[in-house]
Amino acid sequence: MPASIEKQVEKLREQLRYHSYQYYVLDDPDIPDAEFDRLYKQLLVLEEKHPDLITVDSPTQRVGSTPLTAFNQIQHQMPMLSLDNVFNEEDLQAFNQRIQDRLKISDEIEYTAEPKLDGLAISLRYEDGVLIYAATRGDGATGENVTQNIRTMQSVPLRLLGNNFPQVLEVRGEVFMPKTGFEKLNRLARQNDEKEFANPRNAAAGSLRQLDPEVTAKRPLSLYCYSTGVVEGGSLADTHYEILQQLKGFGLPVCNEIKCLHGVKACLAYYQDISDRRDELPYDIDGIVYKVNAIELQQRMGFVARAPRWAIAHKFPAQEEISRIIEVDFQVGRTGAITPVARLEPVFVGGVTVSNATLHNMDEIRRKDVRVGDRVIVRRAGDVIPEVARVVPGSRKKSLPEIQMLTSCPVCQSAIEQIEGEAIARCTGGLYCQAQRAEAIKHFASRKAMDIDGLGDKLVEQLVDEDLIHTPADLYQLSIEALASLERMAKKSATNLVNALESSKHPALSRFIYALGIREVGETTAMNLANEFKTLSAIQKSEFEQLLEVQDIGPIVAQHIVNFFQQPHNLDVIEQLLSAGIEVQDVKQLAADKRLDSNFFGKTVVITGTLPIMSRDEAKDKLLAVGAKVTGSVSAKTDYLLAGDKAGSKLTKAEKLGVQVIDEATMLTLLNK
Ligand code: IVH
């Protein structure tokens, strides 16, 4: 075989190792993934042609072995230690004091502070720079040989970079599953009706304990190294921090949050900073580890039992605790969603006392099989709402009744709807329900609905809080005096608002329907309903089957519409609106034939730029009324682009695709033809 092929193979391997290092250790990839894949393929092809050139440390040799029947044991030449814990400042001060006393040092001690990763400990043994084996911690003296699985992790180098490493180097670190990888894995499990992992730690442990490395290879595992074991035939730096930098230089991943600090005060500040950012970190941590930085001082301190005297874990408050469910109540959210909430025996979790926790919805209650009286695990992670995570297995001693959903809203007594295939149950008293009224009124007043100028979200909140309005109909009873008496409301704005309310009294049928805020009835559906039924009363009386006939309306939307108009409270509010002087503009009977004749019937139109007279919404209303479809982006299926001033990329695209471009005047002419 020509020496040049051997050289080429070695060069490709070096390149791949270097780029993996850039990617996994420095988090700074310098070539696109596709280029990496190309180099990898090249190497694969050469190795296939020349199998005798394959070495165990080749980047292609990560998943090669066949499944095991059991893991072998490996005795650690140097034991794998654990850490003592502290939970507060006082105990941390005591830890620091013990060190100062023992070492007879009165100056502040230099520590490294590092996140305590929530995964599992691993020991990697490299000889002459090649990964020989990887073992779990086990009982600290003997662990399991998980080399096959560890080799599948892209971030673990099969060969160390450079040549300055000790002949034998044991590296210790934590294998963990990043949060996003964990969520993806569980999503997949749900889709396949398989059991989900309770947390990233269990998922990481489960993935490493696979007998078939092909399975592990598909799991998103990562590694951060945090110390060394046996070191022979060479030496490392004399501080912990510098050793970690050396490991990094050998191509081993090290967490980039690790810092060198002086004294307890700085440690506490670090603890606070990391706690504050805990939710944003891409991996789970359960505390901070402080280690005396100087190796010489570490050696003088020594060990007690199975933990070093020179290191301590400062743990975060537990995020899961056990409590008991006393009762289940139902809360109505601002959009009508009904949420079951567990009332609990108070429990200290995640740093606060929790006595209420969400049960999310009925599907979750059934899935977790939660009942009143159960002992449950309560979880509060960061700023997230506390939740009932699961029932304590085997804790239910007698049979307990299942939790039942209410049939009517606890706030307004309207019926509760639970549409098939949807997890969330909702109150149907959208216009009337106290819990929902602010949202309902904001929507009612919004630009695409009744378009009431000067009635913004803040003002609606204010009016609702002051108890001045309960339903949208109350808006029309507001007097200038009542409005002007509100904080930050001048007489002039009050007058303007009353005028705006007055001029909103003749809405097109479609706008009025949209303004009612029926679930899932957006502008287009409202327009389709208006065109189909022509009058408000016809829509109110429409039946499920009839609704299914309408363009774009499926069974879920149809059910929402039927449910909405079945609620007497909603009908009352509509009645009040009409008595307040609202005159809904029916769609003219004539329109049907006119629509069919229209140049725009069934055509797809995109609107862009600023039109000279009409707003884009007005133009859209006109087009929809004659049966056009108005969409947001230009494609080959677009029939017309209605372009105004400052039309940008849509115009360019339309011209490229040969779509007919028209201006406002042309549209009006075509509409009137
Ligand atoms: S040092 C000699 N550093 O915590 C010191 N451990 O409770 C040995 N852990 O078994 C451990 N992050 O699995 C150290 N930055 C870190 C760590 C860490 C997580 C785990 C490790 C160890 C356990 C001890």
XYZ file of C-alpha atoms in Angstrom, residues 24-370:
347
model
C -17.213 20.140 21.773
C -14.494 21.651 23.950
C -14.204 25.227 22.753
C -17.820 25.455 21.631
C -16.503 27.337 18.634
C -16.860 25.237 15.473
C -14.713 26.565 12.664
C -16.210 24.592 9.780
C -19.839 23.889 8.858
C -21.272 20.514 9.911
C -21.522 19.487 6.273
C -17.780 19.948 5.815
C -17.110 17.828 8.894
C -19.375 15.123 7.475
C -17.520 15.283 4.182
C -14.140 14.707 5.866
C -15.676 11.902 7.924
C -17.027 10.203 4.781
C -13.663 10.498 3.080
C -12.052 8.699 5.989
C -14.766 6.026 5.995
C -14.235 5.331 2.295
C -10.465 5.033 2.691
C -10.826 2.753 5.708
C -13.280 0.574 3.847
C -10.796 0.136 1.026
C -7.898 -0.449 3.416
C -9.290 -2.168 6.513
C -5.822 -2.876 7.833
C -5.394 0.858 8.411
C -8.284 0.983 10.923
C -7.213 1.772 14.503
C -9.336 1.743 17.692
C -8.872 5.467 18.168
C -10.064 6.359 14.663
C -13.035 8.775 14.780
C -14.998 6.230 12.714
C -14.731 3.592 15.435
C -17.215 5.009 17.940
C -20.061 2.524 17.475
C -18.663 -0.746 16.325
C -19.103 -3.366 18.958
C -21.941 -5.809 19.374
C -24.354 -5.679 22.326
C -23.131 -6.974 25.683
C -24.995 -9.417 27.897
C -23.728 -7.746 31.088
C -21.232 -5.082 32.123
C -17.860 -6.171 33.481
C -16.604 -4.770 36.741
C -13.599 -2.500 36.873
C -11.671 -1.879 40.055
C -10.646 1.752 40.406
C -6.917 2.028 40.970
C -7.651 5.240 42.850
C -11.072 5.383 44.561
C -13.766 7.695 43.211
C -14.786 9.961 46.049
C -17.998 11.720 46.865
C -18.561 15.136 48.453
C -19.905 16.425 51.733
C -22.818 18.853 51.487
C -23.724 22.197 52.986
C -27.070 23.912 52.545
C -26.411 27.375 53.961
C -23.881 30.128 54.498
C -23.189 29.223 58.102
C -22.079 25.708 57.247
C -20.000 26.996 54.377
C -18.254 29.409 56.748
C -17.574 26.480 59.075
C -16.066 24.484 56.186
C -13.775 27.390 55.342
C -12.824 27.839 59.000
C -11.853 24.165 59.321
C -9.521 24.570 56.349
C -7.926 27.736 57.655
C -7.440 26.145 61.083
C -5.963 22.955 59.760
C -3.621 24.688 57.339
C -2.910 27.496 59.794
C -3.649 30.067 57.119
C -5.322 33.313 58.095
C -5.461 34.775 54.561
C -8.421 33.996 52.384
C -8.212 30.597 50.775
C -8.259 30.342 47.002
C -11.066 28.114 45.760
C -12.409 27.042 42.422
C -16.170 27.233 42.192
C -17.945 24.997 39.691
C -21.522 23.965 38.931
C -22.433 20.627 40.489
C -23.674 18.796 37.431
C -26.619 16.497 37.890
C -25.558 13.403 36.022
C -23.347 10.489 36.911
C -19.649 10.251 37.643
C -17.335 8.536 35.187
C -13.629 7.723 35.113
C -11.842 7.678 31.748
C -8.451 6.011 31.493
C -6.066 7.148 28.778
C -2.777 5.393 28.143
C -0.377 7.020 25.711
C -3.224 9.331 24.852
C -5.610 6.559 23.764
C -8.884 5.877 25.614
C -8.472 2.461 27.236
C -11.608 2.193 29.294
C -14.415 4.142 30.938
C -15.969 3.078 34.237
C -18.882 4.295 36.339
C -18.321 5.251 39.962
C -20.197 2.248 41.370
C -19.472 2.080 45.104
C -16.366 4.216 44.649
C -14.016 1.228 44.703
C -15.489 -0.841 41.854
C -17.525 0.411 38.935
C -18.928 -0.924 35.692
C -17.080 -1.013 32.418
C -19.135 1.202 30.109
C -16.376 1.838 27.566
C -18.496 0.778 24.572
C -21.133 3.338 25.481
C -18.777 6.162 26.384
C -16.997 5.716 23.036
C -20.246 6.635 21.242
C -20.203 10.118 22.809
C -18.837 12.568 20.269
C -17.492 14.863 22.993
C -15.252 12.149 24.453
C -11.915 12.070 22.594
C -10.792 8.570 21.656
C -7.278 10.022 21.428
C -5.970 13.056 23.295
C -4.683 16.057 21.384
C -1.000 17.008 21.299
C 1.676 14.983 23.082
C 2.164 16.689 26.452
C -0.088 14.361 28.393
C 1.086 11.904 31.077
C 1.564 8.346 29.907
C -1.311 7.219 32.118
C -4.050 9.745 32.725
C -7.319 9.027 34.503
C -9.844 11.765 34.040
C -12.973 12.062 36.157
C -16.073 13.895 35.136
C -19.816 13.919 34.923
C -21.866 12.412 32.109
C -25.154 14.298 31.750
C -27.981 14.911 29.328
C -28.533 18.552 28.283
C -32.078 19.810 28.887
C -33.001 20.174 25.214
C -31.803 16.660 24.428
C -33.810 15.336 27.362
C -36.992 17.061 26.201
C -36.513 15.745 22.686
C -35.971 12.212 23.957
C -39.131 12.356 26.079
C -41.145 13.834 23.226
C -40.102 10.881 21.112
C -40.991 8.451 23.928
C -44.456 10.026 24.182
C -44.990 9.738 20.435
C -44.049 6.061 20.552
C -46.142 5.412 23.655
C -43.027 4.518 25.605
C -42.216 5.376 29.178
C -40.722 8.833 29.729
C -37.707 9.553 31.920
C -38.479 11.476 35.116
C -35.500 13.828 34.743
C -32.287 14.330 32.730
C -30.232 12.545 35.381
C -32.264 9.350 35.105
C -32.175 9.641 31.333
C -28.370 9.934 31.363
C -28.034 6.993 33.746
C -30.470 4.899 31.716
C -28.638 5.700 28.505
C -25.235 4.719 29.892
C -26.590 1.442 31.217
C -27.679 0.253 27.780
C -26.110 -3.027 26.796
C -26.389 -2.104 23.135
C -24.083 0.796 22.242
C -26.228 1.554 19.169
C -28.947 2.715 21.548
C -26.557 4.870 23.583
C -25.202 6.407 20.380
C -28.645 7.875 19.711
C -28.892 9.468 23.157
C -27.781 13.079 23.550
C -25.129 12.629 26.250
C -22.455 15.156 27.185
C -19.410 15.140 29.433
C -17.639 17.725 31.590
C -14.382 16.751 33.291
C -13.802 18.008 36.837
C -10.766 16.158 38.274
C -8.139 13.512 37.701
C -7.398 10.090 39.154
C -4.213 8.154 38.515
C -1.468 10.154 36.795
C 1.724 8.299 35.808
C 4.625 9.045 33.532
C 4.284 12.789 33.579
C 2.826 15.416 35.813
C 0.167 18.067 35.760
C 0.009 21.686 36.949
C -0.039 22.518 40.654
C -3.475 24.108 40.892
C -6.837 22.509 40.216
C -7.844 25.344 37.893
C -4.728 25.012 35.737
C -5.132 21.245 35.582
C -8.607 21.740 34.180
C -7.143 24.083 31.552
C -4.602 21.394 30.682
C -7.370 18.815 30.309
C -9.099 21.203 27.981
C -5.892 21.455 25.960
C -5.845 17.646 25.648
C -9.248 17.880 23.987
C -11.370 17.024 27.037
C -14.544 19.095 27.614
C -14.568 21.244 30.769
C -17.470 23.403 31.953
C -16.825 27.048 31.103
C -18.561 28.379 34.227
C -15.667 27.303 36.472
C -13.992 30.220 38.271
C -11.095 30.885 40.636
C -12.191 32.827 43.732
C -10.792 34.091 47.030
C -12.684 33.518 50.259
C -16.235 32.612 51.234
C -17.806 35.916 50.263
C -16.800 35.494 46.640
C -18.032 31.880 46.761
C -21.442 33.053 47.977
C -21.654 35.657 45.226
C -20.846 32.943 42.683
C -23.520 30.695 44.215
C -26.073 33.516 43.889
C -25.089 34.310 40.317
C -25.382 30.697 39.190
C -28.684 30.202 41.089
C -30.087 33.212 39.266
C -29.059 31.760 35.921
C -29.873 28.163 36.758
C -32.942 27.960 34.509
C -31.064 29.356 31.537
C -28.150 26.935 31.806
C -28.420 24.231 29.147
C -27.951 21.462 31.741
C -29.381 20.576 35.164
C -27.274 21.343 38.220
C -28.076 20.740 41.870
C -25.543 23.010 43.551
C -22.036 24.448 43.457
C -18.780 22.633 44.280
C -15.964 24.591 45.925
C -12.472 23.079 45.874
C -9.238 24.326 47.422
C -7.306 25.374 44.349
C -3.692 24.569 45.320
C -2.938 20.857 44.944
C -0.309 21.060 47.660
C -2.931 22.350 50.122
C -5.359 19.636 48.997
C -2.734 17.034 49.827
C -2.139 18.558 53.254
C -5.875 18.434 53.960
C -6.401 14.815 52.931
C -9.661 12.857 53.207
C -12.279 11.740 55.680
C -14.066 8.489 54.987
C -15.059 8.803 51.325
C -14.901 12.556 50.825
C -12.046 15.037 50.539
C -11.648 17.631 53.295
C -10.688 20.230 50.689
C -13.965 20.232 48.730
C -17.639 20.763 49.535
C -20.924 20.746 47.633
C -23.165 23.747 48.356
C -26.522 22.298 47.388
C -29.531 24.211 46.105
C -32.782 23.673 48.025
C -34.472 20.477 46.817
C -36.820 20.987 43.860
C -38.955 17.997 44.722
C -40.585 17.211 48.046
C -43.381 14.960 49.258
C -46.760 16.294 50.409
C -50.408 15.203 50.476
C -53.363 16.419 48.412
C -56.118 17.767 50.673
C -58.477 18.904 47.933
C -58.677 19.738 44.242
C -60.142 23.070 43.085
C -60.685 24.388 39.583
C -59.449 27.803 38.477
C -60.630 29.755 35.445
C -57.918 31.543 33.499
C -58.224 34.782 31.569
C -58.974 32.901 28.369
C -61.445 30.527 30.007
C -59.062 27.598 30.427
C -60.067 25.535 33.434
C -57.076 24.369 35.471
C -57.315 21.816 38.267
C -55.243 22.942 41.267
C -54.221 20.710 44.162
C -54.473 22.133 47.672
C -51.589 20.602 49.592
C -50.300 20.166 53.085
C -47.718 22.993 53.079
C -44.251 21.835 52.087
C -40.904 23.635 51.705
C -39.689 23.072 48.158
C -37.405 24.984 45.801
C -36.795 27.552 48.545
C -40.427 28.498 49.293
C -43.434 27.051 51.104
C -45.916 25.635 48.653
C -49.552 24.871 49.456
C -51.060 24.937 45.922
C -49.742 23.131 42.883
C -51.099 22.839 39.386
C -52.404 19.556 38.035
C -52.448 21.103 34.514
C -55.528 19.389 33.042
C -57.660 16.265 33.230
C -55.465 14.282 30.832
C -52.496 14.855 33.138
C -54.562 13.853 36.171
C -55.507 10.584 34.476
C -52.004 9.963 33.163
C -50.472 10.412 36.610
C -53.512 8.806 38.276
C -53.663 11.463 40.986
